Coordinates of C-alpha atoms in Angstrom, one line a residue:
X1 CA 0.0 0.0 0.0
X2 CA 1.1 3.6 -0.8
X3 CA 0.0 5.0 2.8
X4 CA 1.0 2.8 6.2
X5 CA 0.2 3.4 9.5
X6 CA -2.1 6.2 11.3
X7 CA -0.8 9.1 10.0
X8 CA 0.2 9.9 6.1
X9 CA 3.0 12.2 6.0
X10 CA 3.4 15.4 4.5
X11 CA 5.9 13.8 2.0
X12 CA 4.1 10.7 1.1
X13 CA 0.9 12.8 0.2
X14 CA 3.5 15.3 -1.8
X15 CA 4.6 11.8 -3.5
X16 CA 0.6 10.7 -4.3
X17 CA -0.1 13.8 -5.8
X18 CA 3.2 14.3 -7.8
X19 CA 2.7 10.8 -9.2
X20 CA -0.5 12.0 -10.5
X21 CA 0.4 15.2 -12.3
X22 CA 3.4 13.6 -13.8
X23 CA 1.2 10.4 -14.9
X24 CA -2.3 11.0 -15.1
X25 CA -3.1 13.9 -18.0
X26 CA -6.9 13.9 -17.0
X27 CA -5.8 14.5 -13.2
X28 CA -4.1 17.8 -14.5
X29 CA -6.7 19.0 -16.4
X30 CA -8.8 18.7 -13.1
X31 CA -6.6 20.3 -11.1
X32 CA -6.0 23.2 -13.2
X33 CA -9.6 23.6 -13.4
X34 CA -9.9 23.6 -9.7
X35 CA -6.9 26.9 -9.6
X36 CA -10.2 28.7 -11.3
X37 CA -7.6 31.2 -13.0
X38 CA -10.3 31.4 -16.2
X39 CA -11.3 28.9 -18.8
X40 CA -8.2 31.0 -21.2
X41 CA -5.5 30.3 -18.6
X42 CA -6.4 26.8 -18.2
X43 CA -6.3 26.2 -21.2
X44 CA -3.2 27.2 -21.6
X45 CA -1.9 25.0 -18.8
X46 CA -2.7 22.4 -20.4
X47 CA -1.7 22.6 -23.6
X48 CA 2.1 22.4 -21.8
X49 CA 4.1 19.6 -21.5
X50 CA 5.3 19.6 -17.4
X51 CA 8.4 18.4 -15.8
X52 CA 7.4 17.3 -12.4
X53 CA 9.5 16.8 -9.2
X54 CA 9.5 16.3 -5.5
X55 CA 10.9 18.2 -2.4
X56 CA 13.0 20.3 -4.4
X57 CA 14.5 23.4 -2.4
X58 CA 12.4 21.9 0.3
X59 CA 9.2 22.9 -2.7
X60 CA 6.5 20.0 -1.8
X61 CA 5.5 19.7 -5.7
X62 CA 7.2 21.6 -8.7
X63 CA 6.0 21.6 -12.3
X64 CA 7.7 23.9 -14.5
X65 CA 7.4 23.7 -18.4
X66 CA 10.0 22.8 -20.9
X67 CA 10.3 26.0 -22.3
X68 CA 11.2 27.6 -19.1
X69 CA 8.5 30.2 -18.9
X70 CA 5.9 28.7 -16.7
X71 CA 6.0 27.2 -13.1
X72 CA 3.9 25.6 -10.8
X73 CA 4.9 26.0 -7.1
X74 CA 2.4 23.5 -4.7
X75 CA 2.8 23.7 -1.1
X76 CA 0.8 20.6 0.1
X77 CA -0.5 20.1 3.4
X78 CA -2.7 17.2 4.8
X79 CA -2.8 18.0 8.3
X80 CA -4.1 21.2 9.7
X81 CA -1.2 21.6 12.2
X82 CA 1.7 21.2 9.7
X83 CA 0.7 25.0 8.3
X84 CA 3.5 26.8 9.2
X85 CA 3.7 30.9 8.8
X86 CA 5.1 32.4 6.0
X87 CA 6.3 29.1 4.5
X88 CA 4.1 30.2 1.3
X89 CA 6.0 33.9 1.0
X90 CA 9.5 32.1 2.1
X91 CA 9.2 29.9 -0.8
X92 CA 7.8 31.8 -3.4
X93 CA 10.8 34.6 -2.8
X94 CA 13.5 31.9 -3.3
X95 CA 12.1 30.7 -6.4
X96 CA 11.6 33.8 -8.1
X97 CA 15.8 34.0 -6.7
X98 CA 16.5 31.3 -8.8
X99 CA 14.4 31.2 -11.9
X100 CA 12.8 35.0 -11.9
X101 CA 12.4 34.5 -15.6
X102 CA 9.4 31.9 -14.9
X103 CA 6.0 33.2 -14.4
X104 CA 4.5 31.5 -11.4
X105 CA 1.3 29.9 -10.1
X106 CA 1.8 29.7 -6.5
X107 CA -0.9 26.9 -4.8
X108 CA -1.5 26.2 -1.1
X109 CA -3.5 22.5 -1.4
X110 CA -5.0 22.1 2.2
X111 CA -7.9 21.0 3.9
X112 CA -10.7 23.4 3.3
X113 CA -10.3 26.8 5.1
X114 CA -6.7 25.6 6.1
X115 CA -3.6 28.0 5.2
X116 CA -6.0 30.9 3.9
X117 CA -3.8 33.1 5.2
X118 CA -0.5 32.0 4.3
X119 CA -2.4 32.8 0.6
X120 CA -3.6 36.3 1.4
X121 CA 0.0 37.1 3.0
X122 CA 1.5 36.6 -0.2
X123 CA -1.0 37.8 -2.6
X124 CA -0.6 41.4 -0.1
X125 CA 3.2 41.2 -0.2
X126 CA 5.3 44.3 -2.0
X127 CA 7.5 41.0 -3.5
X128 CA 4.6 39.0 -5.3
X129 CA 4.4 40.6 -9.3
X130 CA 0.9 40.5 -9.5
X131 CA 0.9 41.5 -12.7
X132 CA 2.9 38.0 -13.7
X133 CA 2.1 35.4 -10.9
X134 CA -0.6 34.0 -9.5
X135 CA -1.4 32.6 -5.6
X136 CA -4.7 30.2 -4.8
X137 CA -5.9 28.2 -2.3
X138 CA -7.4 24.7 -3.5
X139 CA -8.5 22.4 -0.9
X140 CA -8.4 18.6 -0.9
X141 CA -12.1 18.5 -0.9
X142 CA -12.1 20.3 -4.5
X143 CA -10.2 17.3 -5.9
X144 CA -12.0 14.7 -3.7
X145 CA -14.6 13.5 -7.0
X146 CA -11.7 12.8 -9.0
X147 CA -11.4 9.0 -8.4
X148 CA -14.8 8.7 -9.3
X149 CA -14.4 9.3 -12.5
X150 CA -12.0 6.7 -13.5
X151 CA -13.3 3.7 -15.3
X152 CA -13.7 0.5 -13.5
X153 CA -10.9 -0.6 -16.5
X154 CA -8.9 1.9 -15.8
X155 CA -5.4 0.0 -14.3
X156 CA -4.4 2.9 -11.9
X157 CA -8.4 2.8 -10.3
X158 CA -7.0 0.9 -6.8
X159 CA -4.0 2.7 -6.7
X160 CA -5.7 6.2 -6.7
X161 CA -9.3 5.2 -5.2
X162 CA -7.2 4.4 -2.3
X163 CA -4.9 7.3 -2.3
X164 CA -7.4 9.8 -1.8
X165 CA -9.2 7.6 0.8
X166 CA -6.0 7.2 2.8
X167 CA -5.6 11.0 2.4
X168 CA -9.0 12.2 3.4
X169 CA -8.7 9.7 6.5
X170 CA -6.0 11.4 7.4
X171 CA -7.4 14.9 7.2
X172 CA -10.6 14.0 9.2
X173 CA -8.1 12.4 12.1
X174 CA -6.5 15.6 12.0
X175 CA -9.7 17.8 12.3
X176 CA -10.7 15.9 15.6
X177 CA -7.0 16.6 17.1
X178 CA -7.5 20.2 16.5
X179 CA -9.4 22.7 19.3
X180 CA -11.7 24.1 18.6
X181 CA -11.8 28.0 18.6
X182 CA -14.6 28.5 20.4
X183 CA -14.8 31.1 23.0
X184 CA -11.2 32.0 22.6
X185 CA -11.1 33.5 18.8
X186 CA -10.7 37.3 19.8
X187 CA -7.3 36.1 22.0
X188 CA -6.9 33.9 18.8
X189 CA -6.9 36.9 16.6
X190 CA -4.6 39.1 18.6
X191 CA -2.1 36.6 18.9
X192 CA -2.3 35.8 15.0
X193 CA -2.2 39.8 14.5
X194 CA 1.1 39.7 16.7
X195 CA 2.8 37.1 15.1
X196 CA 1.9 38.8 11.7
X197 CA 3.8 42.0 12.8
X198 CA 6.7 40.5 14.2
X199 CA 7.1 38.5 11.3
X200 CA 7.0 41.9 8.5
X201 CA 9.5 43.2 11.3
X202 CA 12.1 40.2 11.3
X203 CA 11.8 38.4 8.0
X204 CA 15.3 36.8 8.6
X205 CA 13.6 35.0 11.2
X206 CA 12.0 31.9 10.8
X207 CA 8.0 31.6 13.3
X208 CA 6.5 28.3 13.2
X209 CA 3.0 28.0 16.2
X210 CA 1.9 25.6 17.9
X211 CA -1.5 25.7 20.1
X212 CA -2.7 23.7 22.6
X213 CA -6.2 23.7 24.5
X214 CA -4.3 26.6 27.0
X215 CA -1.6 27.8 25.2
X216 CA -0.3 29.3 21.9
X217 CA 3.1 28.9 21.7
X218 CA 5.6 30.3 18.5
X219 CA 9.1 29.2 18.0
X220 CA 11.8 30.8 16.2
X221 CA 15.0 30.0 13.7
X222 CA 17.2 32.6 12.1
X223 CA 17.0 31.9 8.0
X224 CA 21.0 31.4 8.3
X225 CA 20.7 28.7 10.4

């Protein structure tokens, strides 16, 4: 079996989904159409040959195009916790270091509602060229009716049908981990505003969060580190 064991990893999941762009034509054309960048754009998208790879610069899922103008950055997440703040922006800056030729189509694949504001930190940042990239959220639920589709022929069926079950298993184990914010979401809110300020004022350093039923707590790590 692709997934073992209670929890998927971040990786393996990265791995599934990879697989699938690289392999599975009709599985691109579905997730391009979930991106909802207009029926032109998505077109385009897939009308390119992709070059897909895995973990790349610490990148969950890159596709880039032969020609070496178009790029798909993917930051996948399966677990609600994993989300860590201004991973999205982090990465997206060191690409656009490396290939700033590329126009970009930044995509944060959670859960539904999860990482939302890892997006709209990006899409607000004075780096993102707006005028040449584009950042969306697309949840696993958007992708969820894919195996359905698949013939009962189809030789991959198992392998996928079972993916995504292993996947969206994962996610709803992960839901019931969280706490709730109930009660709490105004503290919630100020401490999310604080971290967001301290993170425009030190962008050398590194904040990952973790919250508890009484705590919220945020670590730190200098980039150069």
């Amino acid at each position: 079996h692709f997934f073992e064991g209670k929890l998927a990893r971040e990786e393996v999941a990265s791995a599934f989904l990879a697989s699938l762009l690289e392999a599975r034509r009709d599985f691109r054309e579905v997730f391009f159409e979930a991106l909802e960048l207009g029926a032109a754009r998505q077109l385009a998208l897939n009308a390119l040959d992709w070059q897909v790879r895995v973990e790349e610069h610490a990148i969950d899922v890159m596709l880039r195009s032969p020609s070496g103008s178009e790029g798909v950055l993917i930051e996948n997440k399966v677990q609600a916790g994993a989300v860590q703040q201004g991973q999205l922006a982090r990465y997206y800056e060191e690409q656009l270091q490396r290939e700033p030729g590329r126009s970009l189509v930044v995509v944060y694949l959670a859960p539904k509602g999860v990482g939302r504001l890892e997006v709209d930190r990006l899409r607000s940042s004075s780096r993102f060229r707006t005028a040449k990239d584009s950042v969306v959220h697309v949840s696993w639920e958007a992708l969820e009716g894919y195996p359905d589709s698949l013939e009962k022929a189809d030789s991959d069926r198992v392998f996928i049908t079972s993916g995504f079950e292993q996947i969206f298993k994962v996610i709803e184990e992960s839901r019931r981990e969280q706490y709730p914010l109930v009660g709490e979401r105004v503290l919630v809110e100020l401490i999310q505003r604080a971290l967001k300020q301290l993170q425009e004022r030190h962008s050398h350093v590194r904040l990952q969060t973790w919250r508890a039923r009484d705590l919220h707590h945020a670590s730190s790590a200098r980039e150069d580190e």
